Amino acid sequence: MGLLPDAPLILGDGHLMEYYSVDASGYSVKPRGVALPRSVGDVADVVRWAAQNRTPVTARGAGTGLAGGALGDGIILDTSRMDRVRYLDGVVSAGPGARLGAVARLLSGYGRILGPNPSVGPYCSVGGMVATNASGSLSLGYGSIIDNLESVTLVDGRGDVVELPSNRHYSDIISGICRRAGPFPDTTKNSCGYRLDAVPSPDMSHRVVAASEGTLGVVVGARLRTHPAPRRRALAVMRYADARSAAADCPRILECGPVSLEVVGPGIMEGYGGSCVLFAEFHDSVPERGGPDHADRVCGDVRRAAGVRPVMIREGIDRWLAGRNAALSRSLGMTGDRAPSIIEDATVPLERLPDLFDVIRELGERTGSTPVYYGHAGSGNIHVRTPADSRVTEWYLCEVMALGGTITGEHGDGMGRTGFVRRQYGEQNHMLFGLLKDAFDPHHILNPGKILPA
Ligand SMILES: Cc1cc2nc3c(=O)[nH]c(=O)nc-3n(C[C@H](O)[C@H](O)[C@H](O)COP(=O)(O)OP(=O)(O)OC[C@H]3O[C@@H](n4cnc5c(N)ncnc54)[C@H](O)[C@@H]3O)c2cc1C
């Protein structure tokens, strides 16, 4: 027996329930039981039992989610043991519990990478990444999970195994619902609600599972497109006096084709004091994006137009990026913030990014604090940390919506943001979300209270 107990379903064990009562979000909910399936059949058995007994089931990968999505008061279904990974013809097939680190190790042997790269690094699981529509710094060049998902297998709320997009029955239902969808935010990333906007035809029906947070089914397998690993990389590091001028420069930098354009706010990076820092990364493996030689063009353009003096890095890039990736833990240290934050993942159309930074400045005035921020500037996705009561939270999220943005670009609705989903999408889309939920999970046992109210 390893660290986890052997029994497939454990009810009421004190320490184990404590362990599963938290994730990386700061919320806490004690479950009634924990299931540790080894196979798709085990998952189907647990869900069927839960459906008969009207008991909630919440799937869990690595528990690195920042929105409390993996917490619930019923059965927590920990997929850690379903961790097989295979690679064939540019596509990686993974069990839900496979960790990103294991996927990356396998792919490196083939000279390939997975595009989405959450800054939490190797720890998160494929199931969790699919369920949150995870992305990361490289999503600018390679897309989020939703852009890389080839097919997905899930166990629905009846305990049936469903493969998408090949399942005609479900694909027709999904596509029929998606055809009726109203407007969605015009952002490059979005993990709020169900992504009805991403399914133009039945053969794309699997994409609606991305960002569904375990509310439509338990993901038991996913096939994800991979990309050639870069042989040459370059990183331009640019220092700005303030966030607004950094944001105003982003469109110019994007024209040079970086695969990643990240921002780290004042005080987070050692040695950068009160400056706002942009990192633009270039890969030779994406020639249509220009490659590392374009890094020099960025430096020249930025120097001429903004008077900024970029530093060009060609060796030891990962060491520099580790500084960026430590932003969440460093920012938690700066704010002393252990409370759940639901304002932390706003994403706006790129042209509205300077306005979002104005909103963040006003957030500081309203809270009497200095908000700490960092994130994926090239995608308009800024993680902001500051203590905020419910009134300020509501104000901030409404400002994000008014900018044409989404309240979550990559972390999902979870416990914190579900209450704002209807406001973001309006009645028509919200009604369609309900129809989709009913089709997959007629007894509403799958992760209730996430995306839709319980
Ligand atoms: C330091 C830090 C940095 C981070 N940086 C990023 C980042 O750059 N980009 C990013 O996108 N995220 C980031 N995250 C958030 C988190 O890592 C991602 O959301 C990740 O995809 C969650 O994976 P997980 O396995 O931990 O999922 P969990 O936390 O276990 O679950 C997350 C959600 O997925 C559902 N779920 C899990 N497994 C399944 C399954 N098999 N079937 C159906 N539903 C399932 C859960 O019910 C829950 O709703 C960061 C987190 C931390 C702590």
Short mmCIF file of C-alpha atoms in Angstrom, two decimals, residues 46-421:
data_model
loop_
_atom_site.label_atom_id
_atom_site.label_comp_id
_atom_site.label_asym_id
_atom_site.label_seq_id
_atom_site.Cartn_x
_atom_site.Cartn_y
_atom_site.Cartn_z
CA VAL A 46 -18.96 5.27 -7.55
CA VAL A 47 -21.03 7.69 -9.66
CA ARG A 48 -23.83 5.14 -10.11
CA TRP A 49 -23.91 4.54 -6.35
CA ALA A 50 -23.93 8.30 -5.74
CA ALA A 51 -26.76 8.81 -8.25
CA GLN A 52 -28.86 6.12 -6.56
CA ASN A 53 -28.20 7.66 -3.14
CA ARG A 54 -28.42 11.29 -4.36
CA THR A 55 -24.96 11.95 -2.93
CA PRO A 56 -22.75 14.69 -4.42
CA VAL A 57 -19.52 13.61 -6.13
CA THR A 58 -16.64 16.06 -6.59
CA ALA A 59 -13.71 14.99 -8.74
CA ARG A 60 -10.27 15.95 -7.52
CA GLY A 61 -6.89 15.91 -9.23
CA ALA A 62 -3.99 17.46 -7.35
CA GLY A 63 -5.97 20.05 -5.36
CA THR A 64 -3.95 22.98 -6.74
CA GLY A 65 -7.11 24.76 -7.90
CA LEU A 66 -7.45 28.34 -6.65
CA ALA A 67 -11.26 28.58 -6.63
CA GLY A 68 -12.28 25.74 -4.29
CA GLY A 69 -13.60 23.70 -7.21
CA ALA A 70 -12.32 20.40 -5.80
CA LEU A 71 -14.11 20.79 -2.46
CA GLY A 72 -17.51 19.33 -1.63
CA ASP A 73 -19.54 17.86 1.22
CA GLY A 74 -20.30 14.51 -0.48
CA ILE A 75 -17.81 12.04 -1.97
CA ILE A 76 -14.43 13.35 -3.13
CA LEU A 77 -13.29 11.24 -6.06
CA ASP A 78 -9.48 11.41 -6.07
CA THR A 79 -8.20 10.35 -9.49
CA SER A 80 -4.50 10.16 -8.52
CA ARG A 81 -4.27 6.45 -9.26
CA MET A 82 -5.52 6.80 -12.83
CA ASP A 83 -2.26 8.25 -14.06
CA ARG A 84 -1.25 6.44 -17.25
CA VAL A 85 0.28 8.57 -20.04
CA ARG A 86 0.96 7.57 -23.65
CA TYR A 87 2.23 9.46 -26.70
CA LEU A 88 1.45 8.75 -30.34
CA ASP A 89 1.62 10.88 -33.48
CA GLY A 90 1.69 14.29 -31.85
CA VAL A 91 -1.05 13.51 -29.34
CA VAL A 92 -0.69 12.63 -25.66
CA SER A 93 -3.36 10.39 -24.08
CA ALA A 94 -3.56 10.69 -20.33
CA GLY A 95 -5.58 9.40 -17.43
CA PRO A 96 -7.17 12.10 -15.28
CA GLY A 97 -4.70 11.68 -12.42
CA ALA A 98 -1.58 11.98 -14.59
CA ARG A 99 0.51 14.88 -13.35
CA LEU A 100 1.72 17.58 -15.71
CA GLY A 101 5.30 16.72 -14.68
CA ALA A 102 4.88 13.11 -15.88
CA VAL A 103 3.36 14.32 -19.15
CA ALA A 104 6.21 16.79 -19.69
CA ARG A 105 8.85 14.11 -18.95
CA LEU A 106 7.31 11.70 -21.46
CA LEU A 107 6.97 14.40 -24.12
CA SER A 108 10.53 15.65 -23.71
CA GLY A 109 11.70 12.22 -24.92
CA TYR A 110 9.88 12.94 -28.18
CA GLY A 111 11.05 16.56 -28.44
CA ARG A 112 7.50 17.79 -27.74
CA ILE A 113 5.75 20.02 -25.20
CA LEU A 114 2.19 20.55 -23.99
CA GLY A 115 1.08 24.14 -24.63
CA PRO A 116 -0.86 24.95 -21.44
CA ASN A 117 1.63 25.32 -18.55
CA PRO A 118 0.07 26.44 -15.24
CA SER A 119 2.73 28.20 -13.17
CA VAL A 120 2.15 25.68 -10.39
CA GLY A 121 4.44 23.50 -12.53
CA PRO A 122 4.51 19.70 -12.50
CA TYR A 123 1.98 19.13 -9.73
CA CYS A 124 -1.43 19.67 -11.33
CA SER A 125 -3.34 16.83 -12.99
CA VAL A 126 -4.66 16.40 -16.51
CA GLY A 127 -8.23 15.99 -15.19
CA GLY A 128 -7.96 19.24 -13.23
CA MET A 129 -6.43 21.05 -16.18
CA VAL A 130 -9.22 19.96 -18.51
CA ALA A 131 -11.90 20.75 -15.93
CA THR A 132 -10.61 24.30 -15.37
CA ASN A 133 -9.53 24.95 -18.98
CA ALA A 134 -6.09 25.63 -17.58
CA SER A 135 -3.55 27.73 -19.39
CA GLY A 136 -0.43 29.59 -18.32
CA SER A 137 2.28 31.80 -19.75
CA LEU A 138 2.61 29.85 -23.02
CA SER A 139 -1.10 29.98 -23.85
CA LEU A 140 -0.45 33.07 -25.90
CA GLY A 141 1.49 30.95 -28.38
CA TYR A 142 -0.05 27.52 -27.91
CA GLY A 143 -3.57 28.12 -26.57
CA SER A 144 -5.40 26.99 -23.44
CA ILE A 145 -6.58 23.41 -22.84
CA ILE A 146 -9.73 24.08 -24.86
CA ASP A 147 -7.60 24.84 -27.95
CA ASN A 148 -5.55 21.65 -27.56
CA LEU A 149 -8.20 19.11 -26.56
CA GLU A 150 -8.66 16.46 -29.28
CA SER A 151 -11.15 14.24 -27.46
CA VAL A 152 -12.27 13.45 -23.93
CA THR A 153 -13.82 10.50 -22.11
CA LEU A 154 -15.99 11.14 -19.08
CA VAL A 155 -18.40 9.39 -16.75
CA ASP A 156 -21.68 11.30 -16.74
CA GLY A 157 -24.07 11.77 -13.82
CA ARG A 158 -25.83 8.46 -14.57
CA GLY A 159 -22.56 6.54 -14.36
CA ASP A 160 -22.35 6.03 -18.15
CA VAL A 161 -19.03 6.29 -19.98
CA VAL A 162 -19.21 8.91 -22.74
CA GLU A 163 -16.58 9.71 -25.35
CA LEU A 164 -16.70 13.09 -27.07
CA PRO A 165 -16.93 14.12 -29.83
CA SER A 166 -17.65 10.57 -31.12
CA ASN A 167 -20.84 10.11 -29.06
CA ARG A 168 -23.51 11.28 -31.51
CA HIS A 169 -26.32 11.52 -28.97
CA TYR A 170 -24.43 13.90 -26.68
CA SER A 171 -22.70 15.77 -29.51
CA ASP A 172 -26.05 16.64 -31.08
CA ILE A 173 -27.46 17.82 -27.73
CA ILE A 174 -24.37 19.95 -27.03
CA SER A 175 -24.27 21.46 -30.47
CA GLY A 176 -28.04 22.18 -30.40
CA ILE A 177 -27.62 24.07 -27.11
CA CYS A 178 -24.51 25.92 -28.30
CA ARG A 179 -26.29 27.13 -31.44
CA ARG A 180 -28.69 29.08 -29.22
CA ALA A 181 -25.94 30.82 -27.21
CA GLY A 182 -25.94 34.59 -26.78
CA PRO A 183 -22.81 36.77 -26.69
CA PHE A 184 -19.66 35.69 -24.84
CA PRO A 185 -16.78 37.97 -23.76
CA ASP A 186 -14.36 38.66 -26.59
CA THR A 187 -11.30 37.46 -24.67
CA THR A 188 -8.60 34.98 -25.71
CA LYS A 189 -9.09 33.00 -22.47
CA ASN A 190 -12.21 32.23 -20.48
CA SER A 191 -12.94 29.65 -17.77
CA CYS A 192 -16.30 31.04 -16.64
CA GLY A 193 -19.51 29.05 -17.15
CA TYR A 194 -19.80 26.48 -19.94
CA ARG A 195 -17.94 27.40 -23.13
CA LEU A 196 -20.92 27.29 -25.49
CA ASP A 197 -19.06 29.73 -27.74
CA ALA A 198 -16.32 27.17 -28.45
CA VAL A 199 -18.52 24.55 -30.16
CA PRO A 200 -19.31 25.66 -33.72
CA SER A 201 -20.28 22.11 -34.80
CA PRO A 202 -20.98 18.65 -33.29
CA ASP A 203 -17.44 17.45 -34.07
CA MET A 204 -16.16 20.05 -31.57
CA SER A 205 -18.59 19.02 -28.81
CA HIS A 206 -15.76 17.78 -26.54
CA ARG A 207 -14.63 21.38 -26.02
CA VAL A 208 -17.61 22.10 -23.76
CA VAL A 209 -16.01 19.81 -21.16
CA ALA A 210 -13.08 22.24 -20.83
CA ALA A 211 -13.85 24.55 -17.88
CA SER A 212 -16.87 22.43 -16.82
CA GLU A 213 -15.27 21.82 -13.38
CA GLY A 214 -16.51 18.26 -12.96
CA THR A 215 -20.15 19.37 -13.17
CA LEU A 216 -20.96 17.54 -16.43
CA GLY A 217 -18.92 14.41 -15.84
CA VAL A 218 -15.80 12.98 -14.28
CA VAL A 219 -13.01 13.15 -16.86
CA VAL A 220 -11.46 9.67 -17.10
CA GLY A 221 -9.24 10.26 -20.13
CA ALA A 222 -8.14 13.08 -22.41
CA ARG A 223 -6.23 13.32 -25.67
CA LEU A 224 -4.27 16.54 -26.03
CA ARG A 225 -2.38 17.96 -29.00
CA THR A 226 1.33 18.55 -28.39
CA HIS A 227 3.85 20.91 -30.02
CA PRO A 228 7.49 20.68 -31.09
CA ALA A 229 9.77 21.73 -28.24
CA PRO A 230 11.77 24.88 -29.02
CA ARG A 231 15.50 24.43 -29.68
CA ARG A 232 16.24 28.13 -29.40
CA ARG A 233 14.52 30.54 -27.06
CA ALA A 234 14.97 34.19 -26.20
CA LEU A 235 13.54 36.33 -23.44
CA ALA A 236 13.22 40.11 -23.48
CA VAL A 237 12.83 41.62 -20.01
CA MET A 238 11.41 45.15 -19.92
CA ARG A 239 11.06 47.44 -16.96
CA TYR A 240 8.35 50.14 -16.81
CA ALA A 241 7.60 52.90 -14.34
CA ASP A 242 3.96 51.85 -14.05
CA ALA A 243 1.47 49.19 -15.14
CA ARG A 244 -0.50 51.43 -17.50
CA SER A 245 2.53 52.20 -19.68
CA ALA A 246 3.53 48.52 -19.66
CA ALA A 247 -0.02 47.56 -20.74
CA ALA A 248 -0.04 50.23 -23.46
CA ASP A 249 3.12 48.66 -24.93
CA CYS A 250 1.71 45.11 -25.08
CA PRO A 251 0.08 45.38 -28.56
CA ARG A 252 3.41 46.58 -30.03
CA ILE A 253 5.27 43.68 -28.43
CA LEU A 254 2.63 41.16 -29.55
CA GLU A 255 3.16 42.19 -33.17
CA CYS A 256 6.64 40.62 -32.88
CA GLY A 257 5.09 37.21 -32.11
CA PRO A 258 6.13 36.17 -28.59
CA VAL A 259 4.73 32.84 -27.33
CA SER A 260 4.41 34.41 -23.92
CA LEU A 261 4.05 37.96 -22.58
CA GLU A 262 3.95 38.10 -18.79
CA VAL A 263 3.72 40.94 -16.30
CA VAL A 264 4.95 41.12 -12.72
CA GLY A 265 3.89 44.12 -10.66
CA PRO A 266 5.99 46.26 -8.30
CA GLY A 267 7.71 44.67 -5.32
CA ILE A 268 7.37 41.03 -6.41
CA MET A 269 10.61 40.44 -8.34
CA GLU A 270 13.81 40.77 -6.38
CA GLY A 271 16.01 43.58 -7.71
CA TYR A 272 13.20 45.38 -9.57
CA GLY A 273 11.92 47.53 -6.70
CA GLY A 274 8.86 49.55 -7.66
CA SER A 275 9.00 48.75 -11.38
CA CYS A 276 6.46 46.85 -13.40
CA VAL A 277 8.26 44.14 -15.43
CA LEU A 278 7.24 42.56 -18.74
CA PHE A 279 8.75 39.27 -19.96
CA ALA A 280 8.38 38.38 -23.65
CA GLU A 281 9.46 34.86 -24.60
CA PHE A 282 10.17 33.70 -28.18
CA HIS A 283 10.49 30.13 -29.53
CA ASP A 284 12.06 29.05 -32.82
CA SER A 285 9.56 26.16 -33.01
CA VAL A 286 6.70 28.53 -33.89
CA PRO A 287 8.08 30.13 -37.07
CA GLU A 288 4.81 31.86 -37.89
CA ARG A 289 5.33 33.80 -34.66
CA GLY A 290 8.74 35.03 -35.71
CA GLY A 291 11.02 33.11 -33.36
CA PRO A 292 13.88 34.30 -31.17
CA ASP A 293 15.26 36.67 -33.79
CA HIS A 294 12.16 38.78 -33.29
CA ALA A 295 13.22 39.33 -29.70
CA ASP A 296 15.78 41.81 -31.03
CA ARG A 297 13.03 43.59 -32.94
CA VAL A 298 10.99 43.88 -29.74
CA CYS A 299 13.96 45.36 -27.96
CA GLY A 300 14.53 47.91 -30.72
CA ASP A 301 10.85 48.84 -31.06
CA VAL A 302 10.29 49.17 -27.34
CA ARG A 303 13.47 51.19 -26.86
CA ARG A 304 12.53 53.60 -29.64
CA ALA A 305 8.84 53.97 -28.81
CA ALA A 306 8.69 53.77 -25.04
CA GLY A 307 12.21 54.74 -24.00
CA VAL A 308 12.46 51.43 -22.12
CA ARG A 309 15.82 49.57 -22.15
CA PRO A 310 15.08 45.86 -22.49
CA VAL A 311 17.51 43.20 -21.29
CA MET A 312 17.91 40.27 -23.71
CA ILE A 313 18.34 36.81 -22.17
CA ARG A 314 19.38 33.78 -24.24
CA GLU A 315 20.83 31.48 -21.55
CA GLY A 316 19.33 30.53 -18.19
CA ILE A 317 15.84 31.62 -19.26
CA ASP A 318 14.13 29.18 -16.89
CA ARG A 319 15.90 30.77 -13.93
CA TRP A 320 14.41 34.14 -14.91
CA LEU A 321 10.99 32.65 -15.42
CA ALA A 322 11.17 30.92 -12.03
CA GLY A 323 11.11 34.44 -10.57
CA ARG A 324 7.89 35.11 -12.49
CA ASN A 325 6.39 31.74 -11.52
CA ALA A 326 7.02 32.35 -7.83
CA ALA A 327 4.77 35.42 -8.04
CA LEU A 328 1.77 33.79 -6.32
CA SER A 329 3.72 32.56 -3.30
CA ARG A 330 5.65 35.82 -3.04
CA SER A 331 2.47 37.87 -3.35
CA LEU A 332 0.82 35.79 -0.60
CA GLY A 333 3.80 36.59 1.60
CA MET A 334 3.40 40.30 0.81
CA THR A 335 -0.34 40.47 1.48
CA GLY A 336 -0.46 37.94 4.33
CA ASP A 337 -3.56 36.75 2.44
CA ARG A 338 -4.88 33.30 3.39
CA ALA A 339 -8.50 34.15 2.63
CA PRO A 340 -10.06 32.90 -0.61
CA SER A 341 -9.76 35.50 -3.33
CA ILE A 342 -12.33 35.63 -6.10
CA ILE A 343 -11.12 38.79 -7.78
CA GLU A 344 -7.81 37.19 -8.72
CA ASP A 345 -8.31 35.96 -12.28
CA ALA A 346 -9.98 38.70 -14.35
CA THR A 347 -9.34 38.71 -18.09
CA VAL A 348 -10.16 41.52 -20.50
CA PRO A 349 -9.70 42.13 -24.24
CA LEU A 350 -6.09 43.25 -24.69
CA GLU A 351 -7.04 46.76 -25.80
CA ARG A 352 -8.78 47.22 -22.42
CA LEU A 353 -5.75 46.14 -20.35
CA PRO A 354 -4.66 49.73 -19.52
CA ASP A 355 -8.23 50.36 -18.28
CA LEU A 356 -8.07 47.21 -16.13
CA PHE A 357 -4.96 48.59 -14.45
CA ASP A 358 -6.90 51.82 -13.74
CA VAL A 359 -9.58 49.67 -12.09
CA ILE A 360 -6.89 47.89 -10.04
CA ARG A 361 -5.54 51.28 -8.91
CA GLU A 362 -9.04 52.29 -7.82
CA LEU A 363 -9.36 48.91 -6.09
CA GLY A 364 -6.39 49.95 -3.97
CA GLU A 365 -8.08 53.26 -3.10
CA ARG A 366 -11.32 51.49 -2.16
CA THR A 367 -9.58 48.89 0.02
CA GLY A 368 -6.96 51.24 1.47
CA SER A 369 -4.24 48.80 0.41
CA THR A 370 -1.73 48.33 -2.39
CA PRO A 371 -2.97 45.51 -4.65
CA VAL A 372 -0.27 43.03 -5.65
CA TYR A 373 -0.60 41.85 -9.25
CA TYR A 374 1.07 39.69 -11.88
CA GLY A 375 -0.15 37.55 -14.76
CA HIS A 376 -0.48 36.83 -18.43
CA ALA A 377 -0.49 40.36 -19.83
CA GLY A 378 -0.50 39.23 -23.47
CA SER A 379 -3.83 37.49 -22.83
CA GLY A 380 -5.26 40.37 -20.77
CA ASN A 381 -5.32 38.03 -17.73
CA ILE A 382 -4.20 39.68 -14.48
CA HIS A 383 -4.00 37.96 -11.09
CA VAL A 384 -4.58 40.53 -8.37
CA ARG A 385 -4.31 39.95 -4.64
CA THR A 386 -5.72 42.32 -2.09
CA PRO A 387 -8.12 41.97 0.83
CA ALA A 388 -11.61 42.70 -0.55
CA ASP A 389 -15.00 42.49 1.19
CA SER A 390 -18.12 41.39 -0.69
CA ARG A 391 -19.04 44.96 -1.71
CA VAL A 392 -15.62 45.70 -3.23
CA THR A 393 -15.53 42.26 -4.83
CA GLU A 394 -18.86 42.85 -6.54
CA TRP A 395 -17.73 46.29 -7.71
CA TYR A 396 -14.47 44.89 -9.14
CA LEU A 397 -16.08 41.98 -10.98
CA CYS A 398 -18.75 44.28 -12.45
CA GLU A 399 -16.00 46.63 -13.68
CA VAL A 400 -14.32 43.66 -15.37
CA MET A 401 -17.61 42.73 -17.06
CA ALA A 402 -18.10 46.36 -18.13
CA LEU A 403 -14.70 46.21 -19.86
CA GLY A 404 -16.01 43.28 -21.90
CA GLY A 405 -13.98 40.85 -19.81
CA THR A 406 -14.56 37.58 -18.00
CA ILE A 407 -14.37 37.13 -14.23
CA THR A 408 -12.06 34.13 -14.66
CA GLY A 409 -9.62 33.47 -17.48
CA GLU A 410 -8.10 30.20 -16.30
CA HIS A 411 -8.93 29.23 -12.69
CA GLY A 412 -12.66 28.56 -13.00
CA ASP A 413 -15.76 29.63 -11.07
CA GLY A 414 -15.46 27.20 -8.16
CA MET A 415 -16.98 28.25 -4.86
CA GLY A 416 -16.15 31.93 -5.12
CA ARG A 417 -17.29 33.06 -8.56
CA THR A 418 -20.32 30.86 -9.25
CA GLY A 419 -22.59 33.55 -7.78
CA PHE A 420 -21.50 35.94 -10.57
CA VAL A 421 -21.88 33.61 -13.57
#
